[in-house]
Tab-separated table of C-alpha atoms and ligand atoms in Angstrom:
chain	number	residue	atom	x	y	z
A	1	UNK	CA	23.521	144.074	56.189
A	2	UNK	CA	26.172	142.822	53.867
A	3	UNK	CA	29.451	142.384	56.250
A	4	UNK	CA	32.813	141.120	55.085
A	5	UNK	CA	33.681	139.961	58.409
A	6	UNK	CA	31.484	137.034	60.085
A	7	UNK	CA	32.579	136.915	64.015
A	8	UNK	CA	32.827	132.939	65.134
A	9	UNK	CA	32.339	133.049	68.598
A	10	UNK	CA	32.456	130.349	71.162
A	11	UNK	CA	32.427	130.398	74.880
A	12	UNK	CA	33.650	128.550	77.803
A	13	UNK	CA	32.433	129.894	81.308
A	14	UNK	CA	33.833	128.600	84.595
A	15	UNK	CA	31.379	128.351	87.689
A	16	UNK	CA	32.579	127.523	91.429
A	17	UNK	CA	29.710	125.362	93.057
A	18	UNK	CA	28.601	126.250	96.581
A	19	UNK	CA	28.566	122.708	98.170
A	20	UNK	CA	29.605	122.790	101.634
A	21	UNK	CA	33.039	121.154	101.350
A	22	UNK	CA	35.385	121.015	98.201
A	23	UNK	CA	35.884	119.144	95.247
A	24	UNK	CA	37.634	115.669	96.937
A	25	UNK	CA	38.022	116.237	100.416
A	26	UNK	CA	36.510	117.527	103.454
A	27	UNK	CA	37.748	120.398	103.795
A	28	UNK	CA	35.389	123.542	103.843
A	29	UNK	CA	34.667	125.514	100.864
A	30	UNK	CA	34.190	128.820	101.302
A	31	UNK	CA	37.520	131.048	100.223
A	32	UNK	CA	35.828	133.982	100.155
A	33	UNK	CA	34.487	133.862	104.094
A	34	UNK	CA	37.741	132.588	105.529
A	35	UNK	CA	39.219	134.485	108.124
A	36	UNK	CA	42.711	133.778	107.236
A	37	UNK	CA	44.887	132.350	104.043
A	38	UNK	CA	45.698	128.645	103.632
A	39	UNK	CA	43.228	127.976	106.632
A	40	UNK	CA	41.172	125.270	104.635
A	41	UNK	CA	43.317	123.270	103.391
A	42	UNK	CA	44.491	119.523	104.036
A	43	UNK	CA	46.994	116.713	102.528
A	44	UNK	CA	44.540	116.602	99.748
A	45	UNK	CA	43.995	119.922	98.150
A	46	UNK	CA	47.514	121.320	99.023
A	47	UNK	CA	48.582	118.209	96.737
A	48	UNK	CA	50.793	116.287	99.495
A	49	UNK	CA	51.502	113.206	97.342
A	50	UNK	CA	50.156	110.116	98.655
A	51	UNK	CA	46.938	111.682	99.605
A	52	UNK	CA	43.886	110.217	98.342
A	53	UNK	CA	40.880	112.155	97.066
A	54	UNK	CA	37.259	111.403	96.842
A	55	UNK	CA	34.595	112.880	95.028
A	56	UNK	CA	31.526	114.964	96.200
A	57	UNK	CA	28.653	113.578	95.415
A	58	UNK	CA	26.257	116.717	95.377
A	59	UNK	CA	28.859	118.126	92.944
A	60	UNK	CA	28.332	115.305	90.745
A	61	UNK	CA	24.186	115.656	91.531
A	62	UNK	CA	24.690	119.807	90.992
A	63	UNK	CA	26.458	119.354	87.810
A	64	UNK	CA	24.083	116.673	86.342
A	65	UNK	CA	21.455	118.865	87.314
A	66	UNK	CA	22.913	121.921	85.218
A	67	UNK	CA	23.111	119.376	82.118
A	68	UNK	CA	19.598	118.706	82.841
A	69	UNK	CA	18.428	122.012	82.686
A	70	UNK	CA	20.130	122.800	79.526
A	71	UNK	CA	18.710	119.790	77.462
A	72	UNK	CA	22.192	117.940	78.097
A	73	UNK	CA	22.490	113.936	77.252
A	74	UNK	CA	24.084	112.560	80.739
A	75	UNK	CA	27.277	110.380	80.390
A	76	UNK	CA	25.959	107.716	83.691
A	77	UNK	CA	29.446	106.140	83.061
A	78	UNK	CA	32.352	109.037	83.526
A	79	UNK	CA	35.384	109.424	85.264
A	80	UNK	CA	37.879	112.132	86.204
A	81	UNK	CA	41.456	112.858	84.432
A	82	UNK	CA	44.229	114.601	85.364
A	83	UNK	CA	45.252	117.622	83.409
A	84	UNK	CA	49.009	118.097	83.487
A	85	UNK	CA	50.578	122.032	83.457
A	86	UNK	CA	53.061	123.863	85.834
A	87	UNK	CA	51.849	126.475	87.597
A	88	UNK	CA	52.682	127.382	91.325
A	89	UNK	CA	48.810	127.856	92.110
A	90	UNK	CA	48.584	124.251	91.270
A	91	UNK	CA	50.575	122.182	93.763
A	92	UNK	CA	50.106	118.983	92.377
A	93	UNK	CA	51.409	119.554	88.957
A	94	UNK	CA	47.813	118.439	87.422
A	95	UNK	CA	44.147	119.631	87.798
A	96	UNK	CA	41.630	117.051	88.144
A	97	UNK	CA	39.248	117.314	85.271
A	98	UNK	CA	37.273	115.479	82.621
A	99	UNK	CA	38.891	114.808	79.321
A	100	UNK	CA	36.486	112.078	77.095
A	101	UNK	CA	33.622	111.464	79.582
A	102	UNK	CA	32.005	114.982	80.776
A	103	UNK	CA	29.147	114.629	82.953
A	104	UNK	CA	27.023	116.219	80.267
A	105	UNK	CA	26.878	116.807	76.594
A	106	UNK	CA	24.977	117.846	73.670
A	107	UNK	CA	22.520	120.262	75.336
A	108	UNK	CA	21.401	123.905	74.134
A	109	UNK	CA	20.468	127.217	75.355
A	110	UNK	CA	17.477	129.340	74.301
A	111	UNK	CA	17.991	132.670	73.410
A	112	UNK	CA	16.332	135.748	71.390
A	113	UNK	CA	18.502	134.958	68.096
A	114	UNK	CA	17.962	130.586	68.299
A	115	UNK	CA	19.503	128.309	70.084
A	116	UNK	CA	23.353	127.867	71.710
A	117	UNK	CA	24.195	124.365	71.315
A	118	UNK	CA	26.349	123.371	74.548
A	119	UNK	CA	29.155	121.239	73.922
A	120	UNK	CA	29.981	119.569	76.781
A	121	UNK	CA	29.941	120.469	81.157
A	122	UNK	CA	32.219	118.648	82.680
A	123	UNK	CA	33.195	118.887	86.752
A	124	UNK	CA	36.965	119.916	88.136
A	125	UNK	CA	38.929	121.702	90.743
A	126	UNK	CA	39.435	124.988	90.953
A	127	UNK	CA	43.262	126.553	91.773
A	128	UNK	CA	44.662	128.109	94.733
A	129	UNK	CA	45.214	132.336	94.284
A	130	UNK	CA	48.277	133.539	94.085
A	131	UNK	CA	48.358	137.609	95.620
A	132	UNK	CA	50.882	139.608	94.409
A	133	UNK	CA	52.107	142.215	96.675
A	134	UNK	CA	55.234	144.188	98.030
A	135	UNK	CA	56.378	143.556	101.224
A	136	UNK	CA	59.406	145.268	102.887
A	137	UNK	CA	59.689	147.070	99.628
A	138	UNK	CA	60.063	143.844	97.751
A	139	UNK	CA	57.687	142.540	95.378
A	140	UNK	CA	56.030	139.186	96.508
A	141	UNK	CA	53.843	137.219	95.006
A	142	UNK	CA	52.002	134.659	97.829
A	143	UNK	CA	49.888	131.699	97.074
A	144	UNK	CA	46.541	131.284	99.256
A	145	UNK	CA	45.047	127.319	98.993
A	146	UNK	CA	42.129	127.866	100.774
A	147	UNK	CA	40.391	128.033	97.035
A	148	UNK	CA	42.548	124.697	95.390
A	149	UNK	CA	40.166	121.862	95.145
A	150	UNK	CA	36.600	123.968	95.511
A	151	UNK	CA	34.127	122.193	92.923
A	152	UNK	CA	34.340	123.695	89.675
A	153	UNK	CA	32.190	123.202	86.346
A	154	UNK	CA	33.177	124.291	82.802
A	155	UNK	CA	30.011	125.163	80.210
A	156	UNK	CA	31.288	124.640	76.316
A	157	UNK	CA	29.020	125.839	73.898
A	158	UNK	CA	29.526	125.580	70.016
A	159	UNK	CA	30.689	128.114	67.875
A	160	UNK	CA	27.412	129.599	67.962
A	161	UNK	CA	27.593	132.860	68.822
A	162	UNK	CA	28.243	135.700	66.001
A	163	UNK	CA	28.389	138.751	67.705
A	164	UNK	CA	29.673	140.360	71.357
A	165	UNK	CA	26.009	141.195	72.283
A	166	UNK	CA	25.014	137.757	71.926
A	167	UNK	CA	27.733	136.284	73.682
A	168	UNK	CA	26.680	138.608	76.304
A	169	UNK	CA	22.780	137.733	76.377
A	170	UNK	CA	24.034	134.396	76.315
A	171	UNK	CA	26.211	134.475	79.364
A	172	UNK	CA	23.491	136.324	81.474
A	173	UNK	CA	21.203	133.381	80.520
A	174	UNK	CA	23.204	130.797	81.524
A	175	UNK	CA	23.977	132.762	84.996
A	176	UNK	CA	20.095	133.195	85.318
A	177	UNK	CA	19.970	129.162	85.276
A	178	UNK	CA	23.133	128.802	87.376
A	179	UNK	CA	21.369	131.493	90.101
A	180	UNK	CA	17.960	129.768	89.733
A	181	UNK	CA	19.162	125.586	90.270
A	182	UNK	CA	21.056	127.671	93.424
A	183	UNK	CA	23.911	125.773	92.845
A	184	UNK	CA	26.208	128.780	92.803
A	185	UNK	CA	26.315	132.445	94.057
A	186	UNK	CA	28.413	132.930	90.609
A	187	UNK	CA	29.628	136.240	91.727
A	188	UNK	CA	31.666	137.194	88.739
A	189	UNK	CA	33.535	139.766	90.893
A	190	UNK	CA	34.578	137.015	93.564
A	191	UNK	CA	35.136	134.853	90.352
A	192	UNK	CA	32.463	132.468	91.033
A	193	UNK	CA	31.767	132.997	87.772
A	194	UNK	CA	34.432	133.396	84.652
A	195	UNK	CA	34.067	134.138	81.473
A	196	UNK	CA	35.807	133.156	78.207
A	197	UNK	CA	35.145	133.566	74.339
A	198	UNK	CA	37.349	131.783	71.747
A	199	UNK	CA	37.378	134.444	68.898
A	200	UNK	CA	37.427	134.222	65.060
A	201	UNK	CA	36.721	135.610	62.218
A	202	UNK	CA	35.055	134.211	59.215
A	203	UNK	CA	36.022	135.620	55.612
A	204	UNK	CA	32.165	136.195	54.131
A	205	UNK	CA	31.620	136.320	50.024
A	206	UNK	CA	28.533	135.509	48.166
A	207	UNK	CA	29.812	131.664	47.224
A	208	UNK	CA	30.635	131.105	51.441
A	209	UNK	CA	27.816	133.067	53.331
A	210	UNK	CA	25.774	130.195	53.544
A	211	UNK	CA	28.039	127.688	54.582
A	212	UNK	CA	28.954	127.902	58.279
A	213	UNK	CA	30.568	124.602	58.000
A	214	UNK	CA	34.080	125.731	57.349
A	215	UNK	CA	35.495	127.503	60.284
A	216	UNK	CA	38.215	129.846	60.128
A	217	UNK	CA	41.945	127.883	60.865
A	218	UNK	CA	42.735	129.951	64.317
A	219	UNK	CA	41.115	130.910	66.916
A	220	UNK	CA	42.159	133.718	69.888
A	221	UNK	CA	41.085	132.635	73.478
A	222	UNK	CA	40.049	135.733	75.341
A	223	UNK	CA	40.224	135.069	79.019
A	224	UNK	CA	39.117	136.240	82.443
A	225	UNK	CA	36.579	138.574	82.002
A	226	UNK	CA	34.630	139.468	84.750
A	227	UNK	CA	32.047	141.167	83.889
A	228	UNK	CA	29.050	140.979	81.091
A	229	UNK	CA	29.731	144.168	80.079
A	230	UNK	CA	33.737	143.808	79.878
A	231	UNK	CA	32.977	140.579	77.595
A	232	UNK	CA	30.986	142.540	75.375
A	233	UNK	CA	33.368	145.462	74.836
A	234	UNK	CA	36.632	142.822	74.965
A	235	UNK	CA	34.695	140.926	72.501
A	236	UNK	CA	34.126	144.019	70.265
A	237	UNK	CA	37.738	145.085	70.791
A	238	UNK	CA	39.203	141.727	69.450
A	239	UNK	CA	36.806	141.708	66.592
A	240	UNK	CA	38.438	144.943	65.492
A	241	UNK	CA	41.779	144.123	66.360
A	242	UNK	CA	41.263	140.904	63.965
A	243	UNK	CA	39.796	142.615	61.849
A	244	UNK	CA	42.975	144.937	61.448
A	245	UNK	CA	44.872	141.711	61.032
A	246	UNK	CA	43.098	140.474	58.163
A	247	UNK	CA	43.072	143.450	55.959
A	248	UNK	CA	46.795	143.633	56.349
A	249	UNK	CA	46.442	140.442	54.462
A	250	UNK	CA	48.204	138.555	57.276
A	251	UNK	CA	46.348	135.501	60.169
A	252	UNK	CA	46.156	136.316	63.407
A	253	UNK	CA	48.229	134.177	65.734
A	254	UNK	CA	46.089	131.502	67.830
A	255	UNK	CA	46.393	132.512	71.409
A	256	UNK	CA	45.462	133.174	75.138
A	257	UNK	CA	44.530	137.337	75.467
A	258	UNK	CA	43.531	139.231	78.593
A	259	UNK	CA	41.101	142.373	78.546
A	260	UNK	CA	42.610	146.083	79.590
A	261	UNK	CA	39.313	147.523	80.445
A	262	UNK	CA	40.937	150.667	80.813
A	263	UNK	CA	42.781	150.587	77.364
A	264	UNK	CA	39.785	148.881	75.689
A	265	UNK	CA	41.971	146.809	74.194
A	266	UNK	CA	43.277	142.893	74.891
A	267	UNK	CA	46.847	141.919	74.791
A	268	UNK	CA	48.672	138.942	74.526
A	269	UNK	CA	49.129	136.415	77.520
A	270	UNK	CA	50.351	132.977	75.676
A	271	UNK	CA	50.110	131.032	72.792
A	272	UNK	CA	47.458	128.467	73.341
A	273	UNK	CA	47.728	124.833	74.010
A	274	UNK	CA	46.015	121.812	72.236
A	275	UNK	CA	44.588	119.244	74.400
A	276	UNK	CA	47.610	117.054	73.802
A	277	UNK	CA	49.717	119.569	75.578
A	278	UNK	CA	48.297	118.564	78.790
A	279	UNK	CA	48.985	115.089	78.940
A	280	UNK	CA	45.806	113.941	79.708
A	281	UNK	CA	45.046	110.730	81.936
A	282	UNK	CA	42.274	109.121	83.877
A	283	UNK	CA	43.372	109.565	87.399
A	284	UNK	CA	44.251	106.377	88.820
A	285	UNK	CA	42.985	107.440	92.355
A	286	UNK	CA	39.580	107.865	91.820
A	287	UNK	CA	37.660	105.000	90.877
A	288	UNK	CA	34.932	105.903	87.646
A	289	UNK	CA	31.523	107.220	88.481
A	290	UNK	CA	29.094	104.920	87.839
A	291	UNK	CA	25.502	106.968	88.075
A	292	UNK	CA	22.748	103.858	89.115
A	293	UNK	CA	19.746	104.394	87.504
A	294	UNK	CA	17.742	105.057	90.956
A	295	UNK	CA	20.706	107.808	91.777
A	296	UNK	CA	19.742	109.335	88.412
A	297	UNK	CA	16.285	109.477	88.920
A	298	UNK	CA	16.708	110.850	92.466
A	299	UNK	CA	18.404	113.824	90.708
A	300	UNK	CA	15.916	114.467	88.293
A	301	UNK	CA	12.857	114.276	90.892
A	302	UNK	CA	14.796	117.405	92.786
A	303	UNK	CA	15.023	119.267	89.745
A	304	UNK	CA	12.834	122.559	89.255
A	305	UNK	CA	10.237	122.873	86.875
A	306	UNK	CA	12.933	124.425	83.660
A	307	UNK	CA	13.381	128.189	83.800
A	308	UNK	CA	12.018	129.023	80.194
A	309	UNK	CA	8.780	126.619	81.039
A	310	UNK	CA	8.222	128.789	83.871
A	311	UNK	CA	8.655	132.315	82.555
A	312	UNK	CA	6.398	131.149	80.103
A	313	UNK	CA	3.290	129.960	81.941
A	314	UNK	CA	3.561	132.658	84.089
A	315	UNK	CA	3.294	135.411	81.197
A	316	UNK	CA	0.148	133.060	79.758
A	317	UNK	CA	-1.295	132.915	83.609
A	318	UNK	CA	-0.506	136.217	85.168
A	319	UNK	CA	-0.082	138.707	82.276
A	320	UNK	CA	3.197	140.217	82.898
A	321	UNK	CA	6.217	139.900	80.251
A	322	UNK	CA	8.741	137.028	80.472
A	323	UNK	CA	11.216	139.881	80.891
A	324	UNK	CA	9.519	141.845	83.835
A	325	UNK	CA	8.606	138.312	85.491
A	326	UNK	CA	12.460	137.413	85.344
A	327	UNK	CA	13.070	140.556	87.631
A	328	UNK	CA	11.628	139.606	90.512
A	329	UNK	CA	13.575	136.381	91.465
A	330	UNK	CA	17.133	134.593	90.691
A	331	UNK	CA	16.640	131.176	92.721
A	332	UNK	CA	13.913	128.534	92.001
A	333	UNK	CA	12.785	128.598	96.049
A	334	UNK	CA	11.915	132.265	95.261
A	335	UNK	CA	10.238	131.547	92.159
A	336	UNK	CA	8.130	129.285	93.991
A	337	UNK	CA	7.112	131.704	96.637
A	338	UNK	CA	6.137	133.916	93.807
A	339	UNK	CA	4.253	131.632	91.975
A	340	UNK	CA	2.395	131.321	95.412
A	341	UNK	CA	1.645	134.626	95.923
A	342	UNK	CA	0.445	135.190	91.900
A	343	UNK	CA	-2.414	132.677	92.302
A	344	UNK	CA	-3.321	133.815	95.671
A	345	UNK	CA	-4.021	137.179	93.621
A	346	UNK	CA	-5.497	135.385	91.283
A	347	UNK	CA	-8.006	133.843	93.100
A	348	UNK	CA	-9.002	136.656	94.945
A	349	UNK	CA	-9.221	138.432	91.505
A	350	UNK	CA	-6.857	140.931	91.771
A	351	UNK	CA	-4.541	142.040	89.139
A	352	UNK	CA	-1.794	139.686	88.951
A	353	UNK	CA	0.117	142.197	86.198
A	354	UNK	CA	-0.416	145.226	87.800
A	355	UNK	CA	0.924	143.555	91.262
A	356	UNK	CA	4.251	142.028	89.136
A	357	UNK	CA	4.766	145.761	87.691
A	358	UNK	CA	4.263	147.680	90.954
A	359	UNK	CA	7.017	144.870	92.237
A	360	UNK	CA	9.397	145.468	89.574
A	361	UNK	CA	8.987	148.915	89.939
A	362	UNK	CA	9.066	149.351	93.631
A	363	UNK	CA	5.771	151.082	94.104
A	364	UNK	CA	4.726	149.220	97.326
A	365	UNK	CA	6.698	148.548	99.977
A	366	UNK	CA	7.122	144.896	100.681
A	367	UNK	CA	9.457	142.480	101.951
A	368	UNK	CA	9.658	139.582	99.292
A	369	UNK	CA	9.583	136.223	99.939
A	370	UNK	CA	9.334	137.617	103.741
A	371	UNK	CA	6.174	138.760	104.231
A	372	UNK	CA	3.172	136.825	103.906
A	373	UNK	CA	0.416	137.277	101.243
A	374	UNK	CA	-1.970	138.896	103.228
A	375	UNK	CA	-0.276	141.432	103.902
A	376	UNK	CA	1.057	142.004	100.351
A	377	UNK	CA	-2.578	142.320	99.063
A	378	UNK	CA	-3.897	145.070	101.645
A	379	UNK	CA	-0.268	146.943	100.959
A	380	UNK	CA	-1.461	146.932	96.792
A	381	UNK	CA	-4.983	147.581	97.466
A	382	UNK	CA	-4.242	150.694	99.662
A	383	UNK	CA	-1.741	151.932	97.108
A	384	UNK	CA	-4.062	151.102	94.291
A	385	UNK	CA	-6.973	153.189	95.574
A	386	UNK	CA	-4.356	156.427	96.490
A	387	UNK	CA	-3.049	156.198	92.927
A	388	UNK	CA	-6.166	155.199	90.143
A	389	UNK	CA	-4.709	156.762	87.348
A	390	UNK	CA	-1.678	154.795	85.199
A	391	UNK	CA	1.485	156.606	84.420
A	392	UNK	CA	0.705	156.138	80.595
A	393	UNK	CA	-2.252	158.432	81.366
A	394	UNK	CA	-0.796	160.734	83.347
A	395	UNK	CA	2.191	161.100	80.494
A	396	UNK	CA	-0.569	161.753	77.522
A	397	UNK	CA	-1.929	164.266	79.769
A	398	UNK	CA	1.501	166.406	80.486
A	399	UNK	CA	2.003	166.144	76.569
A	400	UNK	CA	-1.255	167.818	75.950
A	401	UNK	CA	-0.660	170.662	78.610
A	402	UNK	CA	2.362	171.143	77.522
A	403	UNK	CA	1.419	171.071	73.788
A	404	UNK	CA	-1.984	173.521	74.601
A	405	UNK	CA	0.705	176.042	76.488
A	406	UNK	CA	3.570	177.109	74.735
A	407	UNK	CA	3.863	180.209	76.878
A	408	UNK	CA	3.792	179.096	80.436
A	409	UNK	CA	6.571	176.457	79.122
A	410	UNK	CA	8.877	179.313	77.610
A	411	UNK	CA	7.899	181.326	80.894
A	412	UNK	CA	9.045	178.335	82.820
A	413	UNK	CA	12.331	177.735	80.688
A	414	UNK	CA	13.382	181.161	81.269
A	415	UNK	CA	13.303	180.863	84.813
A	416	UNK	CA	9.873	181.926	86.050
A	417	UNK	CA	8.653	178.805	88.393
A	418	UNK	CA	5.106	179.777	89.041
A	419	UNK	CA	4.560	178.786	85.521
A	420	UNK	CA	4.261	175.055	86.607
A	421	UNK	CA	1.331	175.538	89.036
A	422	UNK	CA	-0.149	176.685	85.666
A	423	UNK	CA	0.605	173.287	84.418
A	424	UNK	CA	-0.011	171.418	86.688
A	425	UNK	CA	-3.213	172.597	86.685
A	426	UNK	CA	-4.062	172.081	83.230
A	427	UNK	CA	-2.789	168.632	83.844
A	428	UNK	CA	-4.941	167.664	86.575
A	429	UNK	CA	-8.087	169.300	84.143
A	430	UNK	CA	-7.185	167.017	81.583
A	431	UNK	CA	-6.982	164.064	83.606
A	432	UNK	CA	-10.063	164.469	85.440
A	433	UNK	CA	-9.442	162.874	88.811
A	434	UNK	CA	-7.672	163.326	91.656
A	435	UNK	CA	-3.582	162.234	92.314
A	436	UNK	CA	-0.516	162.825	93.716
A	437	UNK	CA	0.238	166.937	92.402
A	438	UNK	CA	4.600	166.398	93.408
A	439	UNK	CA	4.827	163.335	91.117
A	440	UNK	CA	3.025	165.132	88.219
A	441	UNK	CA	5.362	168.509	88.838
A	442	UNK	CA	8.601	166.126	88.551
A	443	UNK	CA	7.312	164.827	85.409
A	444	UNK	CA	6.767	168.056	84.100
A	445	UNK	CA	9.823	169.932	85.045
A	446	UNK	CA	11.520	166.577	83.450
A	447	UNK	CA	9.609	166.831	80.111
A	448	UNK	CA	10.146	170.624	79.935
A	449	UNK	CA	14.518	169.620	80.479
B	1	LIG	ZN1	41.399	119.775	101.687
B	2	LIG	MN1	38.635	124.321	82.912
C-alpha cells in the first residue's frame, strides 16, 4: 500500500466522573437526573465571586486511578489552573483546569495495531448547557448550571493514530477502561463522554516515509463527536477534505470543525487557540495537591486487577476469545462475579467456553450477575442435553443437503414449500441425531435466500 497521504491523528476525549457531588463544592452531581434547570447549583459553581472552592478528593483518587490503568507516571505534587475564555456557559470567566502539572502522564494504550502513547490526563470542570429554543416566537437561547463544576477528566494521547478506524478502536478501548474502573457511565449521548481528533496530514515520499518525526505544520481540531461511529466517518470526511486541500497545492487552515452527520461533511467553527491564548494561571484559591505516599498507596490497593491482564488469563483459563470474554461485562464488580462463576464451572468440569459462548449468544436464559451459580449450571446442563449437536455441524450438514439436492432447492425457490420437509429430512439423515427440526428449517430457508 503505497499512499501519498499519511493521516496524523491525535485525540483528546472528555469524560464526566460520576462522584456523588461536583468538581469543588457540594453540590450534587447528577445533571442528567435533575428534575428541574439550575436546581444544583450554589455560590461556587454558578461562579459568585468570592466563593471559595475545594477539591473532591475521589475525583483526584478516580483520575489517578485512570492514569494507573493506562501505565501513566503520577505527578504526587499538582495543582489546578485557571483557564481564561468568554463564554456565557462559563460564569466565571475561567475553567478550572491543569496546565503544567496533570495528574497523570506518559502512559499508553494497547491496541491491535501497537501501542497509543497517552500524553497527559489531567482533572477540570465541566460547563453549564446552554438550550437554545424559541419561546413566544422568539429565539432564546437559556443557560442550565446544574452541569458547571461536575468533575471532568481530559485523556491526550500522541499523535499516534494514522487512520479513522483506529482512532475509533482506540476510543472504544479507552471507554471499555473508563466503564470497567466504574468511574463513569460515559454515555456519549448524555455527553459523559466526548470525543475529539486533531487532524493532519503527512506529505509521504520514499526519502520521508520512515521518519515520523517531522509532523505536518497545522493541525484541524475536529470536535464534539458523539458517537464511535460519527468519529470514524468525520474522521474519514476531513481526511478527504484535506486531502482536497493539498492537491490544490494550498495548507489547510488550523482550526476548530464540527461534524454534519447528515452532510457527511465537517465545517468550520473557529480558528484554534494556542495555550497562550488562555492566560493560564495556578488558581490562587486552591491550595496544591500534595498526594502522601500512604494516600497513594491507598489508591493503588483499590485498583482492579488491569483490564488487558484479565482478558488475558481468562482466554488461557477458560478458553473463550479475549473478544467474546469482553462481551459479557463493562464494570470490574461484574468481571469479578464472572470470574466467580468461570471457576465454579471449572471445578465442577464443565465447559467454561461453551458456557461464555451460550452467554454471549443468549442461548440460556439467565439473569447475570443476579442469579446464583447453581442455578446457572442446571439452566446450561438442561440446554446442553436438548441441543448436543454444534451449529458448525448442523451448517456442514444443510450445505451437503443442499449440495446432494439441486431439485428440491429449485422446487423450493420457485415457490413450492413442501420441498423443505424434503430437506430437512436429508439434514437430520446426515446429522445422525436428534434436534430441534424449526431451527434447522430457518437455516435452510436462509441458506436457500
Ligand atoms: Zn455548587
Ligand atoms: Mn478540556
Amino acid at each position: 500500500m503505497d499512499k501519498k497521504y499519511q493521516p496524523i491523528i491525535g485525540m483528546e476525549v472528555h469524560v464526566e466522573l460520576k462522584t456523588a457531588s461536583k468538581m469543588f463544592c457540594g453540590c450534587k452531581n447528577d445533571p442528567f437526573g435533575a428534575p428541574k434547570p439550575n436546581i444544583y447549583t450554589c455560590p461556587v459553581c454558578l461562579g459568585l465571586p468570592g466563593a471559595l472552592p475545594v477539591a473532591n478528593k475521589k475525583a483526584i483518587e478516580w483520575t489517578i486511578s485512570l492514569g494507573l490503568a493506562l501505565g501513566c507516571k503520577i505527578n504526587l505534587f499538582s495543582k489546578f489552573d485557571r483557564k481564561h475564555y468568554f463564554y456565557p456557559d462559563l460564569a466565571k470567566g475561567y475553567q478550572i483546569s491543569q496546565y503544567d502539572l496533570p495528574f497523570c502522564y506518559d502512559g499508553e494504550i494497547n491496541t491491535s495495531f501497537g501501542k497509543i502513547r497517552i500524553r497527559r490526563i489531567h482533572l477540570e470542570e465541566d460547563t453549564g448547557k446552554l438550550i437554545h429554543s424559541t419561546i413566544n416566537n422568539k429565539k432564546m437561547t437559556l443557560i442550565d448550571f446544574n452541569r458547571s463544576g461536575v468533575p471532568l477528566i481530559e485523556i491526550v494521547t500522541e499523535p499516534d493514530i494514522k487512520s479513522a478506524s483506529q482512532a475509533k478502536e482506540y476510543a472504544k478501548k479507552l471507554f471499555q477502561i473508563i466503564r470497567y474502573l466504574d468511574i463513569s457511565e460515559a454515555d456519549m449521548e448524555k455527553g459523559q463522554m466526548r470525543l475529539e481528533a486533531n487532524i493532519s496530514l503527512q506529505i509521504q515520499n520514499s526519502k520521508t516515509k520512515n521518519q515520523n518525526n517531522q509532523l505536518p505544520n497545522y493541525k484541524v481540531e475536529l470536535k464534539n463527536i458523539n458517537s464511535f461511529r460519527f468519529l470514524e466517518k468525520a474522521i474519514e470526511a476531513e481526511i478527504k477534505r484535506q486531502e482536497e486541500i493539498i492537491n490544490e497545492g494550498k495548507t489547510p487552515t488550523q482550526e476548530t470543525r464540527g461534524y454534519n452527520a447528515e452532510k457527511n461533511i465537517t465545517y468550520s467553527q473557529r480558528a484554534k487557540e494556542d495555550a497562550s491564548d488562555y492566560r493560564y494561571f495556578p488558581d490562587p484559591d486552591i491550595p496544591p495537591i500534595k498526594i502522601s505516599e500512604s494516600w497513594f498507596e491507598s489508591i493503588k490497593k483499590n485498583m482492579p486487577e488491569n483490564y488487558d491482564y484479565l482478558l488475558s488469563r481468562w482466554e488461557k483459563e477458560y478458553g473463550a476469545q479475549k473478544s467474546t470474554l469482553s462481551l459479557l461485562f463493562e464494570t470490574n464488580t461484574q468481571s469479578k462475579w464472572l470470574d466467580g462463576l468461570f471457576s465454579y464451572f471449572k471445578k465442577q468440569n464443565l465447559d467454561t467456553k461453551k458456557l461464555i459462548n451460550f452467554l454471549v449468544n443468549k442461548k440460556i436464559k439467565v439473569n447475570l450477575f443476579v442469579d446464583n451459580y447453581q442455578k446457572i449450571i442446571s439452566v446450561f446442563n438442561q440446554s446442553i442435553s436438548t441441543s448436543q449437536i454444534d451449529e458448525e455441524e448442523i451448517d456442514k450438514a444443510i450445505s451437503q443437503a443442499i449440495k446432494e439436492n439441486p431439485q428440491a432447492v429449485l422446487d423450493f425457490k420457485s415457490g413450492k414449500k413442501n420441498a423443505i420437509n424434503f430437506l430437512l429430512g436429508q439434514t437430520m439423515k446426515i446429522l445422525g441425531k436428534k434436534t430441534d427440526t424449526k431451527i434447522i428449517i430457518e437455516k435452510i430457508s436462509k441458506k436457500i435466500f
